[in-house]
XYZ file of C-alpha atoms in Angstrom:
762
model
C 0.000 0.000 0.000
C 2.694 2.463 1.015
C 4.740 1.860 -2.098
C 1.700 2.420 -4.266
C 0.959 5.656 -2.485
C 4.574 6.630 -2.816
C 4.643 5.922 -6.527
C 1.476 7.954 -6.961
C 2.918 10.858 -5.056
C 6.191 10.683 -6.931
C 4.400 11.629 -10.135
C 3.383 15.051 -8.744
C 5.232 18.111 -9.912
C 4.612 21.529 -11.355
C 2.806 21.319 -14.709
C 4.129 23.157 -17.702
C 3.411 26.842 -17.608
C 2.331 26.887 -13.964
C 5.496 28.233 -12.380
C 6.151 31.836 -13.350
C 8.765 33.247 -11.035
C 7.678 33.979 -7.501
C 4.012 34.542 -8.307
C 3.301 31.474 -10.399
C 1.826 29.381 -7.648
C -0.537 32.108 -6.551
C -1.693 32.733 -10.120
C -2.684 29.074 -10.567
C -4.350 28.619 -7.190
C -7.685 28.199 -8.865
C -6.547 25.478 -11.262
C -7.899 22.024 -10.518
C -5.430 19.430 -9.268
C -6.221 17.087 -12.155
C -5.363 19.830 -14.662
C -2.070 20.477 -12.906
C -1.087 16.834 -13.166
C -2.030 16.247 -16.822
C 1.457 16.887 -18.129
C 2.921 14.162 -15.927
C 0.470 11.516 -17.159
C 1.752 11.518 -20.719
C 3.760 8.468 -21.758
C 6.660 10.468 -23.170
C 7.157 12.658 -20.085
C 10.862 13.038 -19.229
C 11.338 14.401 -15.681
C 15.010 15.253 -16.162
C 14.367 17.241 -19.314
C 11.407 18.971 -17.685
C 13.398 20.078 -14.633
C 16.321 21.254 -16.767
C 14.014 23.290 -18.982
C 12.514 24.990 -15.936
C 15.653 25.554 -13.904
C 18.123 26.781 -16.502
C 16.980 30.402 -16.259
C 16.050 30.376 -12.552
C 18.009 31.874 -9.719
C 18.364 30.208 -6.329
C 15.310 31.892 -4.848
C 13.082 30.835 -7.733
C 14.352 27.259 -7.539
C 13.537 27.158 -3.844
C 10.098 28.531 -4.578
C 9.623 25.845 -7.245
C 10.658 23.144 -4.773
C 8.182 24.492 -2.239
C 5.457 24.477 -4.877
C 6.303 20.893 -5.831
C 6.057 19.836 -2.203
C 2.649 21.494 -1.839
C 1.437 19.846 -5.028
C 2.764 16.514 -3.810
C 0.849 16.833 -0.541
C -2.332 17.882 -2.333
C -2.080 14.952 -4.737
C -1.455 12.499 -1.909
C -4.455 13.823 -0.003
C -6.625 13.630 -3.121
C -5.539 10.041 -3.727
C -6.240 9.123 -0.092
C -9.732 10.638 -0.216
C -10.432 8.867 -3.513
C -9.340 5.521 -2.137
C -11.387 5.989 1.047
C -14.428 6.924 -0.975
C -14.207 3.659 -2.972
C -13.336 1.126 -0.263
C -16.726 -0.533 -0.386
C -16.602 -0.732 -4.174
C -13.090 -2.208 -4.054
C -14.150 -4.957 -1.675
C -17.340 -5.748 -3.543
C -15.483 -5.920 -6.839
C -12.683 -8.077 -5.430
C -15.204 -10.518 -3.980
C -17.056 -10.683 -7.260
C -13.770 -11.333 -9.071
C -12.896 -14.095 -6.597
C -16.330 -15.693 -7.074
C -15.934 -15.464 -10.831
C -12.495 -17.052 -10.682
C -13.959 -19.904 -8.626
C -16.717 -20.439 -11.158
C -14.221 -20.402 -14.016
C -12.080 -22.940 -12.166
C -15.129 -25.151 -11.664
C -15.957 -24.925 -15.368
C -12.353 -25.735 -16.235
C -12.387 -28.802 -13.975
C -15.699 -29.939 -15.433
C -14.401 -29.633 -18.985
C -11.213 -31.463 -18.005
C -13.266 -34.250 -16.471
C -15.399 -34.549 -19.584
C -12.313 -34.620 -21.778
C -10.783 -37.320 -19.570
C -13.951 -39.394 -19.855
C -13.879 -39.090 -23.642
C -10.214 -40.119 -23.758
C -10.882 -42.980 -21.376
C -13.696 -44.291 -23.532
C -11.519 -43.959 -26.606
C -8.673 -45.894 -24.978
C -11.113 -48.580 -23.830
C -12.419 -49.111 -27.357
C -8.882 -49.453 -28.692
C -7.961 -51.917 -25.936
C -10.993 -54.087 -26.693
C -10.070 -54.285 -30.374
C -6.517 -55.422 -29.583
C -7.245 -58.060 -26.916
C -7.579 -61.790 -27.929
C -9.705 -62.932 -25.104
C -12.248 -61.838 -22.591
C -9.546 -61.188 -19.992
C -7.966 -58.374 -21.980
C -9.729 -55.610 -20.077
C -8.670 -56.990 -16.723
C -5.085 -57.382 -17.933
C -5.050 -53.727 -19.115
C -6.230 -52.508 -15.702
C -3.726 -54.699 -13.944
C -0.934 -53.364 -16.122
C -1.554 -49.840 -14.757
C -0.624 -50.996 -11.292
C 1.464 -54.135 -11.473
C 3.138 -54.263 -14.861
C 6.870 -54.791 -14.293
C 7.635 -52.884 -17.433
C 6.013 -49.578 -16.206
C 7.708 -46.365 -17.281
C 9.333 -44.042 -14.752
C 6.516 -41.515 -14.987
C 3.952 -44.193 -14.336
C 5.839 -45.344 -11.281
C 6.058 -41.711 -10.052
C 2.331 -41.207 -10.564
C 1.616 -44.332 -8.571
C 3.849 -43.304 -5.663
C 2.880 -39.591 -5.631
C -0.202 -39.845 -3.338
C 1.762 -41.726 -0.698
C 4.592 -39.174 -0.789
C 2.153 -36.292 -0.298
C 0.433 -38.092 2.569
C 3.771 -38.325 4.350
C 4.595 -34.656 3.724
C 1.211 -33.517 4.997
C 1.392 -35.743 8.047
C 4.815 -34.314 8.912
C 3.612 -30.765 8.170
C 6.418 -30.167 5.725
C 4.492 -27.404 3.987
C 7.178 -26.061 1.669
C 8.055 -29.510 0.382
C 4.389 -30.333 -0.098
C 3.901 -27.132 -2.101
C 6.929 -27.953 -4.247
C 5.594 -31.476 -4.784
C 2.200 -30.194 -5.847
C 3.776 -27.695 -8.248
C 5.940 -30.493 -9.657
C 2.881 -32.725 -10.032
C 1.031 -30.008 -11.947
C 4.021 -29.647 -14.256
C 4.322 -33.411 -14.854
C 0.589 -33.782 -15.455
C 0.680 -31.015 -18.035
C 3.725 -32.545 -19.786
C 2.205 -36.051 -19.682
C -0.953 -34.801 -21.318
C 1.035 -32.942 -23.928
C 3.418 -35.825 -24.676
C 0.771 -38.517 -24.120
C 3.093 -40.439 -21.796
C 0.133 -41.247 -19.557
C -3.319 -42.394 -20.473
C -6.335 -40.212 -19.867
C -7.343 -42.342 -16.886
C -3.892 -42.018 -15.383
C -3.910 -38.270 -15.881
C -7.354 -38.030 -14.286
C -6.188 -40.117 -11.375
C -3.149 -37.861 -10.952
C -5.137 -34.636 -11.132
C -7.708 -35.898 -8.663
C -4.914 -36.744 -6.272
C -3.369 -33.303 -6.710
C -6.702 -31.576 -6.031
C -7.406 -33.736 -3.003
C -4.020 -33.101 -1.414
C -4.131 -29.409 -2.289
C -7.423 -29.100 -0.449
C -6.095 -31.058 2.521
C -3.048 -28.789 2.703
C -5.239 -25.663 2.491
C -7.441 -26.918 5.325
C -4.375 -27.751 7.365
C -2.953 -24.259 6.850
C -6.275 -22.606 7.676
C -6.566 -24.631 10.870
C -3.037 -23.603 11.858
C -3.753 -19.944 11.139
C -6.782 -20.032 13.417
C -4.744 -21.260 16.379
C -4.091 -18.536 18.974
C -0.522 -19.759 19.333
C 0.195 -19.085 15.651
C 1.656 -15.615 15.146
C 4.532 -13.753 13.624
C 6.597 -15.794 11.172
C 4.336 -18.848 11.393
C 1.225 -16.804 10.605
C 2.833 -15.109 7.641
C 4.140 -18.450 6.378
C 0.674 -20.030 6.577
C -0.913 -17.086 4.755
C 1.826 -17.133 2.105
C 1.354 -20.873 1.574
C -2.405 -20.448 1.198
C -1.842 -17.699 -1.317
C 0.564 -19.989 -3.211
C -2.172 -22.603 -3.286
C -4.346 -20.075 -5.146
C -6.623 -19.111 -2.266
C -5.369 -15.539 -1.634
C -8.677 -13.985 -0.425
C -9.116 -16.739 2.152
C -5.497 -16.356 3.247
C -5.857 -12.613 3.749
C -9.086 -12.985 5.690
C -7.484 -15.604 7.944
C -4.497 -13.300 8.504
C -6.704 -10.412 9.610
C -8.887 -12.719 11.704
C -5.816 -14.022 13.515
C -4.774 -10.486 14.419
C -8.307 -9.727 15.546
C -8.305 -12.773 17.837
C -4.999 -11.677 19.299
C -6.378 -8.170 19.889
C -9.522 -9.426 21.586
C -7.451 -11.647 23.866
C -5.179 -8.750 24.845
C -8.133 -6.443 25.498
C -9.403 -8.822 28.164
C -6.560 -7.653 30.384
C -7.464 -3.933 30.086
C -10.177 -2.757 32.430
C -11.223 0.811 33.290
C -11.075 1.536 36.998
C -12.688 4.231 39.070
C -9.356 5.110 40.659
C -7.603 5.929 37.377
C -8.495 8.727 35.022
C -9.393 8.227 31.374
C -5.918 8.969 30.034
C -4.425 5.812 31.568
C -7.138 3.607 30.099
C -6.949 5.323 26.710
C -3.165 4.918 26.600
C -3.276 1.200 27.371
C -6.093 0.640 24.906
C -4.407 2.666 22.148
C -1.151 0.779 22.494
C -2.883 -2.567 22.094
C -5.236 -1.646 19.250
C -2.861 0.321 17.069
C 0.087 -2.000 17.627
C -2.037 -4.907 16.366
C -3.270 -2.828 13.415
C 0.325 -1.870 12.643
C 1.445 -5.516 12.722
C -1.465 -6.542 10.512
C -0.472 -3.822 8.064
C 3.122 -5.105 7.998
C 2.069 -8.739 7.549
C -0.401 -7.887 4.792
C 2.140 -5.851 2.838
C 4.830 -8.499 3.248
C 2.667 -11.392 2.073
C 0.234 -9.778 -0.355
C 1.966 -6.568 -1.433
C -0.069 -3.651 -2.717
C -2.830 -5.467 -4.571
C -5.929 -3.300 -4.343
C -8.337 -6.032 -3.279
C -6.178 -6.891 -0.276
C -5.342 -3.312 0.710
C -9.035 -2.394 0.568
C -9.974 -5.263 2.843
C -7.137 -4.285 5.199
C -8.337 -0.679 5.425
C -11.930 -1.728 6.091
C -10.730 -4.125 8.788
C -8.537 -1.433 10.351
C -11.459 1.012 10.236
C -13.620 -1.468 12.165
C -10.889 -1.834 14.779
C -10.632 1.956 15.089
C -14.400 2.242 15.450
C -14.432 -0.413 18.166
C -11.586 1.356 19.942
C -13.410 4.686 19.740
C -16.575 3.169 21.207
C -14.633 1.757 24.167
C -12.926 5.097 24.821
C -16.263 6.912 24.592
C -17.950 4.476 26.966
C -15.242 4.220 29.614
C -13.367 7.546 29.385
C -15.058 10.297 27.410
C -18.556 9.722 28.779
C -17.564 10.610 32.332
C -15.447 13.536 31.123
C -18.293 14.884 29.033
C -20.823 14.601 31.853
C -18.547 16.373 34.338
C -17.331 19.022 31.906
C -13.786 17.647 32.099
C -12.588 19.257 28.910
C -8.893 18.861 29.746
C -9.285 15.120 30.399
C -11.318 14.700 27.207
C -8.688 16.580 25.216
C -5.952 14.368 26.647
C -7.807 11.193 25.659
C -8.293 12.469 22.119
C -4.656 13.533 21.822
C -3.409 10.128 23.021
C -5.531 8.330 20.440
C -4.529 10.658 17.611
C -0.876 10.342 18.579
C -0.935 6.579 18.073
C -2.967 7.089 14.903
C -0.278 9.392 13.505
C 2.242 6.541 13.544
C 0.035 4.612 11.130
C -0.486 7.645 8.896
C 3.266 7.771 8.330
C 2.899 4.316 6.771
C -0.011 5.302 4.543
C -2.943 4.168 6.721
C -5.020 7.125 7.963
C -7.624 6.409 10.630
C -7.739 9.826 12.325
C -10.882 10.874 10.451
C -12.674 7.810 11.822
C -11.708 8.660 15.398
C -12.504 12.349 15.043
C -15.965 11.616 13.712
C -16.781 9.313 16.630
C -15.102 11.414 19.331
C -16.678 14.703 18.267
C -20.134 14.283 19.922
C -18.583 13.389 23.291
C -16.115 16.246 23.130
C -18.908 18.655 22.157
C -20.816 17.482 25.233
C -17.742 18.096 27.399
C -17.339 21.505 25.780
C -20.930 22.478 26.539
C -20.671 21.160 30.102
C -17.479 23.154 30.646
C -19.092 26.338 29.397
C -22.093 25.649 31.607
C -19.755 25.191 34.589
C -18.134 28.570 33.869
C -21.545 30.188 33.752
C -22.780 28.567 36.972
C -19.566 29.165 38.910
C -19.500 32.823 37.919
C -23.164 33.243 38.821
C -22.524 31.730 42.253
C -19.782 34.259 42.949
C -21.868 37.121 41.578
C -24.461 36.412 44.256
C -21.908 37.450 46.898
C -19.754 39.874 44.881
C -19.233 43.225 46.617
C -18.306 44.773 43.235
C -15.017 46.135 44.535
C -12.197 46.091 41.996
C -9.104 44.253 43.217
C -6.046 42.610 41.734
C -6.091 38.838 41.149
C -5.975 36.775 44.358
C -2.436 35.665 45.119
C -0.961 37.922 42.427
C 2.539 39.301 42.643
C 1.079 42.778 43.058
C -0.629 41.748 46.254
C 2.514 40.110 47.638
C 4.771 42.972 46.587
C 7.153 40.790 44.585
C 6.482 42.330 41.161
C 8.542 45.100 39.641
C 6.983 48.498 39.082
C 7.100 47.983 35.315
C 4.955 44.880 35.603
C 2.264 46.295 37.875
C 0.078 47.440 35.002
C -0.182 43.897 33.669
C -2.442 42.829 36.542
C -6.139 43.483 35.821
C -8.391 45.027 38.474
C -11.717 43.205 38.523
C -14.350 42.190 41.015
C -14.324 38.658 42.443
C -16.842 37.188 39.979
C -15.037 38.763 37.014
C -11.702 37.362 38.236
C -13.311 33.928 38.431
C -14.815 34.291 34.983
C -11.495 35.394 33.507
C -9.446 32.594 35.108
C -11.906 29.910 34.009
C -11.998 31.252 30.450
C -8.179 31.354 30.336
C -8.071 27.681 31.392
C -10.797 26.900 28.887
C -8.765 28.352 26.020
C -5.763 26.248 27.011
C -7.845 23.073 27.191
C -9.730 23.556 23.944
C -6.659 24.323 21.813
C -5.708 20.661 21.156
C -9.308 19.900 20.145
C -9.281 22.065 17.032
C -8.535 18.917 15.033
C -12.183 18.052 15.743
C -13.184 21.260 13.933
C -14.800 22.726 17.060
C -13.305 26.195 16.776
C -16.470 27.889 15.543
C -18.757 26.334 18.170
C -16.162 27.111 20.852
C -16.085 30.815 20.074
C -19.878 30.977 19.797
C -20.191 29.209 23.149
C -17.875 31.711 24.792
C -19.943 34.569 23.418
C -23.053 33.051 24.988
C -21.322 32.602 28.336
C -20.042 36.180 28.266
C -23.498 37.424 27.326
C -24.886 35.485 30.294
C -22.355 37.171 32.582
C -23.391 40.566 31.186
C -26.979 39.673 32.067
C -25.806 39.106 35.642
C -24.168 42.518 35.694
C -27.339 44.124 34.327
C -29.347 42.398 37.054
C -26.933 43.853 39.597
C -28.111 47.381 38.760
C -30.571 48.624 41.433
C -34.268 48.234 40.719
C -35.495 51.220 38.806
C -38.875 52.310 37.490
C -38.136 50.403 34.345
C -37.952 47.182 36.370
C -41.191 48.018 38.143
C -42.934 48.556 34.840
C -41.416 45.442 33.303
C -40.735 42.912 36.072
C -40.058 40.094 33.583
C -37.039 41.962 32.259
C -35.209 41.873 35.576
C -34.246 38.222 35.169
C -34.488 35.419 37.708
C -30.869 34.967 38.809
C -29.842 35.922 42.314
C -27.140 38.577 42.233
C -25.909 41.057 44.810
C -27.057 44.556 43.799
C -24.535 47.305 43.085
C -25.926 50.089 45.235
C -23.337 52.868 44.947
C -22.216 54.645 41.814
C -18.692 53.239 42.311
C -20.085 49.709 42.402
C -22.189 50.351 39.328
C -19.191 51.716 37.443
C -17.289 48.616 38.560
C -19.829 46.554 36.613
C -18.862 48.422 33.466
C -15.155 48.158 34.323
C -15.523 44.372 34.549
C -17.302 44.109 31.224
C -15.084 46.510 29.271
C -11.777 45.019 30.478
C -12.918 41.496 29.669
C -14.315 42.372 26.231
C -11.630 44.788 25.079
C -8.496 43.162 26.449
C -8.536 39.917 28.418
C -10.766 37.710 26.264
C -9.398 38.813 22.844
C -5.832 38.401 24.089
C -6.573 34.904 25.377
C -8.191 33.969 22.053
C -5.103 34.852 19.996
C -3.416 31.474 20.554
C -6.628 29.682 19.686
C -6.883 31.571 16.411
C -3.253 30.719 15.643
C -3.908 27.038 16.338
C -7.024 27.199 14.155
C -4.981 28.641 11.299
C -2.535 25.729 11.583
C -5.421 23.240 11.637
C -6.929 24.872 8.548
C -3.667 24.318 6.684
C -3.947 20.605 7.512
C -7.439 20.541 6.021
C -9.216 20.652 9.410
C -11.386 23.693 8.771
C -12.850 25.179 11.967
C -14.970 27.955 10.441
C -14.115 30.346 13.244
C -15.515 33.881 13.129
C -13.125 36.650 12.193
C -11.284 38.026 15.210
C -12.567 41.535 14.516
C -16.161 40.328 14.229
C -15.819 38.272 17.409
C -14.570 41.322 19.330
C -17.470 43.378 17.961
C -19.922 40.774 19.236
C -18.287 40.948 22.663
C -18.590 44.728 22.566
C -22.285 44.512 21.704
C -22.854 42.673 24.987
C -20.970 45.426 26.827
C -23.107 48.012 25.041
C -26.216 46.344 26.456
C -24.859 46.810 29.971
C -23.838 50.398 29.261
C -27.260 51.253 27.836
C -28.987 49.709 30.854
C -26.667 51.641 33.151
C -27.378 54.949 31.403
C -31.098 54.301 31.178
C -31.224 53.499 34.893
C -29.486 56.741 35.883
C -31.501 58.822 33.415
C -34.769 57.489 34.778
C -33.482 58.079 38.300
C -33.049 61.747 37.373
C -36.267 62.155 35.398
C -38.681 60.400 37.768
C -39.139 60.436 41.526
C -39.606 57.314 43.625
C -43.356 57.904 43.414
C -43.265 58.038 39.648
C -43.653 61.793 39.374
C -41.698 63.469 36.581
C -38.876 65.892 37.324
C -38.718 66.938 33.676
C -41.860 67.975 31.814
C -43.261 70.757 29.659
C -45.418 71.876 32.575
C -42.372 72.900 34.639
C -41.502 75.477 31.961
C -45.049 76.612 31.178
C -45.920 77.123 34.863
C -43.034 79.560 35.447
C -45.007 82.417 33.929
C -47.918 81.762 36.273
C -45.800 82.756 39.283
C -45.203 86.489 39.774
C -41.804 87.262 41.306
C -40.262 90.681 41.852
C -36.804 89.369 41.096
C -35.935 85.884 39.780
C -32.607 84.226 40.674
C -31.790 82.485 37.429
C -30.066 79.078 37.617
C -30.285 75.821 35.675
C -33.151 73.556 36.627
C -32.476 71.134 39.452
C -32.583 68.053 37.227
C -29.758 69.391 35.067
C -27.720 70.377 38.105
C -28.196 66.832 39.398
C -27.163 65.503 35.962
C -23.922 67.477 36.071
C -23.268 66.503 39.684
C -23.714 62.831 38.776
C -21.409 63.140 35.770
C -18.827 64.981 37.846
C -18.807 62.288 40.539
C -18.612 59.469 38.023
C -15.807 61.164 36.109
C -13.700 61.255 39.283
C -14.386 57.551 39.962
C -13.742 56.593 36.328
C -10.248 58.100 36.391
C -9.052 55.200 38.540
C -11.266 52.471 37.138
C -10.688 53.012 33.436
C -6.935 53.552 33.277
C -5.879 53.012 29.693
C -9.502 52.920 28.575
C -10.357 56.624 28.742
C -12.239 56.434 25.469
C -14.717 53.989 27.008
C -15.201 56.313 30.009
C -15.785 59.313 27.747
C -18.359 57.436 25.666
C -20.062 56.373 28.880
C -20.451 59.988 30.011
C -21.816 60.910 26.593
C -24.339 58.106 26.807
C -25.415 59.286 30.282
C -26.482 62.679 28.896
C -28.203 61.232 25.852
C -31.373 59.697 27.454
C -32.234 62.970 29.237
C -31.892 65.073 26.086
C -33.763 62.541 23.970
C -36.550 62.536 26.552
C -37.020 66.260 25.876
C -36.902 65.694 22.124
C -39.784 63.226 22.295
C -43.017 64.396 20.673
C -45.029 63.841 23.846
C -42.937 66.555 25.558
C -43.699 69.120 22.853
C -47.382 68.410 22.382
C -48.286 70.370 25.516
C -46.033 73.283 24.549
C -47.097 73.516 20.914
C -50.726 72.396 21.146
C -51.676 72.853 24.820
C -54.032 75.497 26.222
C -51.202 77.495 27.794
C -48.340 78.679 25.599
C -44.720 78.876 26.584
C -44.106 82.232 28.259
C -40.993 84.428 28.475
C -39.817 82.937 31.785
C -40.328 79.422 30.508
C -38.368 80.177 27.328
C -35.510 81.749 29.310
C -35.342 78.763 31.698
C -35.419 76.239 28.865
C -32.707 78.124 26.977
C -30.571 78.322 30.131
C -30.961 74.587 30.805
C -29.929 73.632 27.282
C -26.963 76.007 27.315
C -25.917 74.628 30.696
C -25.762 71.115 29.231
C -23.736 72.401 26.295
C -21.254 74.230 28.553
C -20.529 71.419 31.027
C -20.682 68.850 28.221
C -18.047 70.649 26.191
C -15.820 71.292 29.199
C -15.823 67.628 30.229
C -15.909 66.250 26.682
C -19.240 64.639 27.581
C -21.169 66.005 24.609
C -21.429 64.029 21.406
C -22.149 65.711 18.090
C -25.483 63.966 17.890
C -26.659 65.163 21.326
C -25.337 68.663 20.650
C -27.420 68.848 17.495
C -30.496 67.536 19.319
C -30.053 70.290 21.931
C -29.855 72.947 19.227
C -32.968 71.502 17.614
C -34.795 71.617 20.956
C -33.823 75.274 21.431
C -34.999 76.131 17.937
C -38.290 74.345 18.530
C -38.875 76.197 21.790
C -38.096 79.547 20.150
C -40.507 78.768 17.302
C -43.243 77.774 19.751
C -42.727 81.005 21.676
C -42.773 83.061 18.464
C -46.016 81.364 17.425
C -47.740 83.119 20.339
C -46.912 86.497 18.733
C -43.991 87.450 20.991
C -40.428 88.281 19.935
C -37.906 85.802 21.456
C -34.987 88.236 21.048
C -36.556 90.700 23.498
C -36.833 88.120 26.269
C -33.607 86.125 25.949
C -30.485 87.311 27.725
C -27.222 87.422 25.800
C -24.992 84.377 25.572
C -22.386 85.990 27.823
C -24.882 86.281 30.642
C -26.095 82.723 30.130
C -22.553 81.315 30.099
C -21.719 83.328 33.237
C -24.635 81.714 35.047
C -23.603 78.267 33.791
C -20.004 78.699 34.948
C -21.069 79.848 38.393
C -23.338 76.823 38.740
C -20.583 74.449 37.586
C -18.135 75.942 40.071
C -20.658 75.752 42.905
C -21.437 72.079 42.219
C -17.856 70.974 41.649
C -16.498 73.069 44.519
C -13.583 74.328 42.426
C -14.722 77.780 41.414
C -15.443 79.038 37.932
C -13.884 77.937 34.683
C -13.067 80.349 31.954
C -15.165 79.977 28.857
C -13.979 76.894 26.968
C -11.775 75.635 29.797
C -11.759 71.901 30.349
C -12.867 70.142 33.514
C -9.672 68.616 34.979
C -11.733 65.691 36.305
C -12.699 64.615 32.818
C -11.484 61.015 32.290
C -9.719 62.210 29.138
C -8.171 65.325 30.671
C -4.693 63.834 30.924
C -4.826 62.670 27.311
C -5.903 66.092 26.040
C -3.314 67.873 28.176
C -0.625 65.692 26.668
C -1.943 66.405 23.166
C -1.964 70.181 23.772
C 1.571 70.165 25.155
C 2.814 68.213 22.153
C 1.231 70.774 19.828
């Protein structure tokens, strides 16, 4: 088998016109393998002349590139041949059996015709004998002369003694001598018939004796081959003798059956125990199964060579042994691993089996695809159980998590043995996030060797689901808000310790962002590298693109961020009793109150909004080190729900269509509130372009509604300088740091240090 595969592979090379400098291989990547190999299938192909014609004008680099291309083409051709052979195993066996049956029928017909011819010759000789005899005893004298005539020829004497000689050889089990004697008898019988040195009856007698003793020898060899004590040289000798007798298919089947009996006997001594883990059992089982398969392969090639009918039967037999082995490993090793989520133990079992399988592949017998197909369901079960264990373990810790960010337990930072340069490498997470991260890191290490099972895609999808489940836990940790009261089903049913303070709530986002943006993608790099190597070996994993996978992680984080912002926006807009702190009525009603002198200041809800942003910005400086962009986007998203609440049509219906129009005081207050958001948003870099535009649109809509009542807005609105002065005073009062000059930046902005560095560099 191996020599046939080798000869097939040796015919691979670069077809004419394919190699064109360094880019030739890439240009012909779309060409079918059969088209590439056409030039080598011609009868007049001269490899030496072909290589010389290609290499005369090439430099060293191009020659190396050509050699690399030839190697790739060789591998592709070998793989194509292997797939083709595997695809036609059943047809090979069926055809070989049909050929064997046909040969048997032809042999039977030949024997029948020979018998009929012998009868005709016998009758002819009898007629001639009757015509030559003088008396009635002539026939008896002729028969007696065949046995007792003193004047018998040498060949007649040999034919008479031949059965006795064979009986002795068979009784003494002198197989080689018996085979030589049978071959000699066939030769003498053929010569005697040709030269007519024996009568037809004598020839028939001789041939019957040859057939009888040939059958006796075949039965004797088959009986010996079935003995458990027959192995090694004796087994090969018996199979070779049977093949020499013309019964090759039977000999090959007996050879494989003998190895199967030996394997079954050896397997009786291998028992799985509860005290040993699956790797020990798998190792012992693999050594027995694949060593027997390897010996059967050697014996088959030595006795029968590379004949297709025998190699096909060998591969089918080896496939059955591999399937039986896989079933035993699944039952006694992988089943327990899969049920307990023991991914590392399952991976070890698979690697042990594939390691032994690789030794056979080097000899041209590939059984790895059989094992992978049978192992895959069990490993998938272990994979799912492992992911479920990560989810459940993390949820258990989340129920008691105090949402305080700390360094990993037992880390060098905590013990003070790490250098200052390495301190930043330790992530600050809460206890449940640390647990999630450590379990995912272990998971990536365990699943790497299993990419040969083409589980990369399902692995990455499973991790996304587990991470999404952890994000759901973090969302559930947000305090109950009005949204939860209105939609109790959305709060989930998992027990989780609530994050009551703003620092704890920001810690939820710090957990999610650090995992999604850094820890998980960095841990997945090695898995993607291993998947790329597996893809080159033809084990396609269909993994999502790294960029797309990171985006899907980020979408889960965005869900948490949106819930966080919506919770705080609703906390500002509505009271605990459900009353609104932000409505059109609060602006319309200002003109119903007569005051001698009004102390203008932004509405309380917007002062509370800035105070909340200011507090969170200070907390975020420590939590989001190196991730200032995330903190800035978070602050922007905090402002957005409040402004969009004002932009909603239900807010403007009362102003534009209600019985009471917006008065001068209401317009001034609304304008001041919107300008206040713009001022503190620009100072802290909390204002996105979208929200800024929505604010301007709200101002324009309020001015238009006021003008619709017949009043001139310009006469009732203070100048921008006055408005900004009021805004700055309010900002200074809330922050406790005094006023900022117009356009100055809040030093507590989470991006303040980045901007300061940018300005200094300019």
